[in-house]
Amino acid sequence: MNQEIIAKAKEIISAKTGYIGGGMEGYAVLALIDENGYPTASTLTIAKADGIKWLTFNTSLGRDSVKRINKCNRAGVCINSSEYNITLVGTVEVLTDPDTKKDMWFPAMEGQWSGPDDPEYCVLRFTAERYSLFVGYEEAKGAL
């Protein structure tokens, strides 16, 4: 049963991944811990994903989220609608290596950064450790 719900969640995430049609339509909420120990949440575009195992987001090194991750890398991700709720808990890391930045680059991002070599551009990679899924009126919880 869990595997069927996980497969449905993977399909949902896949449909929301990338800069769809040149626009940013695949949103997720990334929750982090701020400098005062409180939760904070940001809506980000999902760049790429491997089902519920990991998701990546593109951002800038100067953003508050990067500062928060450098202090505490524990995180949560939520992707939802009136028909589903995909909640993942795990860790997130800031990646700046050239290969990762090129792999996660989309031409639609040209207005934000000059290209994948832009020194301000970075990738956030969230790796799930556990999940709570509500898809098609079915629930699944577990650890990865």
Coordinates of C-alpha atoms in Angstrom, one line a residue:
M1 CA 0.0 0.0 0.0
N2 CA 2.7 2.5 0.9
Q3 CA 4.5 1.8 -2.3
E4 CA 1.4 2.7 -4.4
I5 CA 1.0 6.0 -2.5
I6 CA 4.7 6.8 -2.9
A7 CA 4.4 6.1 -6.6
K8 CA 1.5 8.5 -6.8
A9 CA 3.4 11.1 -4.9
K10 CA 6.4 10.6 -7.2
E11 CA 4.1 11.3 -10.2
I12 CA 2.8 14.5 -8.6
I13 CA 6.3 15.8 -7.8
S14 CA 7.5 14.9 -11.3
A15 CA 4.6 16.9 -12.9
K16 CA 5.7 19.9 -10.7
T17 CA 9.4 19.7 -11.3
G18 CA 11.3 22.0 -13.6
Y19 CA 10.6 25.3 -15.1
I20 CA 7.5 24.2 -16.9
G21 CA 6.9 25.9 -20.2
G22 CA 9.6 28.5 -19.4
G23 CA 7.6 29.5 -16.3
M24 CA 7.9 28.5 -12.7
E25 CA 4.9 26.4 -11.8
G26 CA 6.3 23.6 -9.7
Y27 CA 6.2 25.1 -6.2
A28 CA 7.0 23.6 -2.8
V29 CA 7.3 25.1 0.6
L30 CA 10.7 24.7 2.2
A31 CA 10.7 25.0 6.0
L32 CA 13.9 25.9 7.9
I33 CA 14.9 27.0 11.4
D34 CA 15.8 30.7 11.6
E35 CA 18.6 32.3 13.6
N36 CA 16.3 32.5 16.7
G37 CA 15.2 28.9 16.6
Y38 CA 11.8 29.5 15.0
P39 CA 10.4 27.8 12.0
T40 CA 10.2 29.8 8.8
A41 CA 8.9 28.8 5.4
S42 CA 9.6 29.9 1.8
T43 CA 7.9 28.9 -1.5
L44 CA 10.5 27.8 -4.1
T45 CA 10.3 26.2 -7.5
I46 CA 11.4 22.6 -7.6
A47 CA 14.3 22.3 -10.1
K48 CA 14.6 18.5 -10.2
A49 CA 13.6 15.6 -8.0
D50 CA 13.9 11.9 -7.5
G51 CA 10.4 11.1 -6.3
I52 CA 10.2 11.7 -2.6
K53 CA 13.9 10.9 -2.0
W54 CA 15.4 14.3 -2.9
L55 CA 14.4 17.6 -4.4
T56 CA 16.5 20.5 -5.6
F57 CA 15.8 24.3 -5.6
N58 CA 17.8 27.1 -7.3
T59 CA 18.5 30.2 -5.3
S60 CA 21.2 32.8 -4.5
L61 CA 24.0 32.5 -1.9
G62 CA 23.0 35.8 -0.3
R63 CA 19.4 34.6 0.6
D64 CA 18.4 34.2 4.2
S65 CA 17.5 30.5 3.5
V66 CA 21.2 29.8 2.7
K67 CA 22.3 31.5 5.9
R68 CA 19.8 29.4 7.8
I69 CA 20.9 26.2 6.2
N70 CA 24.5 26.9 7.1
K71 CA 23.4 27.2 10.8
C72 CA 21.0 24.3 10.8
N73 CA 20.4 21.9 7.9
R74 CA 17.3 20.3 9.2
A75 CA 14.3 21.0 6.9
G76 CA 10.9 20.1 5.8
V77 CA 9.2 20.3 2.4
C78 CA 5.5 20.4 1.7
I79 CA 3.8 20.1 -1.7
N80 CA 0.0 20.3 -1.5
S81 CA -3.3 21.1 -3.1
S82 CA -6.9 20.3 -2.2
E83 CA -6.3 16.8 -3.5
Y84 CA -3.0 15.8 -1.9
N85 CA -0.5 16.7 0.8
I86 CA 3.1 15.5 0.5
T87 CA 5.2 16.3 3.5
L88 CA 8.9 15.4 3.7
V89 CA 11.3 15.8 6.6
G90 CA 15.1 15.6 6.2
T91 CA 18.2 17.7 5.6
V92 CA 19.2 20.3 3.1
E93 CA 22.6 21.3 1.7
V94 CA 23.9 24.2 -0.3
L95 CA 25.7 23.1 -3.5
T96 CA 28.0 25.4 -5.4
D97 CA 30.0 23.0 -7.5
P98 CA 30.0 23.8 -11.3
D99 CA 28.7 20.4 -12.4
T100 CA 25.6 20.5 -10.1
K101 CA 24.9 24.2 -11.0
K102 CA 25.0 23.3 -14.8
D103 CA 22.8 20.2 -14.2
M104 CA 20.2 22.2 -12.4
W105 CA 20.2 25.2 -14.7
F106 CA 17.2 26.2 -16.8
P107 CA 17.2 28.9 -19.5
A108 CA 14.2 30.5 -17.9
M109 CA 16.4 31.6 -15.0
E110 CA 18.4 34.0 -17.2
G111 CA 16.8 37.0 -15.6
Q112 CA 17.9 36.1 -12.1
W113 CA 21.4 35.0 -12.8
S114 CA 23.8 35.5 -15.7
G115 CA 24.2 31.7 -16.2
P116 CA 25.2 28.6 -14.3
D117 CA 28.6 30.0 -13.7
D118 CA 27.2 33.1 -11.9
P119 CA 29.0 33.1 -8.5
E120 CA 25.8 34.1 -6.7
Y121 CA 23.8 31.2 -8.1
C122 CA 23.6 28.0 -5.9
V123 CA 21.5 24.9 -5.6
L124 CA 19.7 23.6 -2.5
R125 CA 19.4 19.8 -2.3
F126 CA 16.9 18.5 0.1
T127 CA 17.2 14.8 1.1
A128 CA 14.2 13.2 2.7
E129 CA 14.6 11.0 5.8
R130 CA 10.9 10.4 6.4
Y131 CA 7.5 11.1 4.7
S132 CA 3.9 11.7 5.4
L133 CA 1.7 11.4 2.3
F134 CA -2.0 12.0 1.7
V135 CA -2.8 11.2 -1.9
G136 CA -6.1 10.0 -3.4
Y137 CA -7.6 9.9 0.1
E138 CA -5.0 7.4 1.2
E139 CA -2.3 8.0 3.8
A140 CA 1.3 6.6 4.1
K141 CA 4.0 7.4 6.6
G142 CA 7.5 6.1 6.9
A143 CA 11.2 6.5 6.8
L144 CA 13.5 6.3 3.8

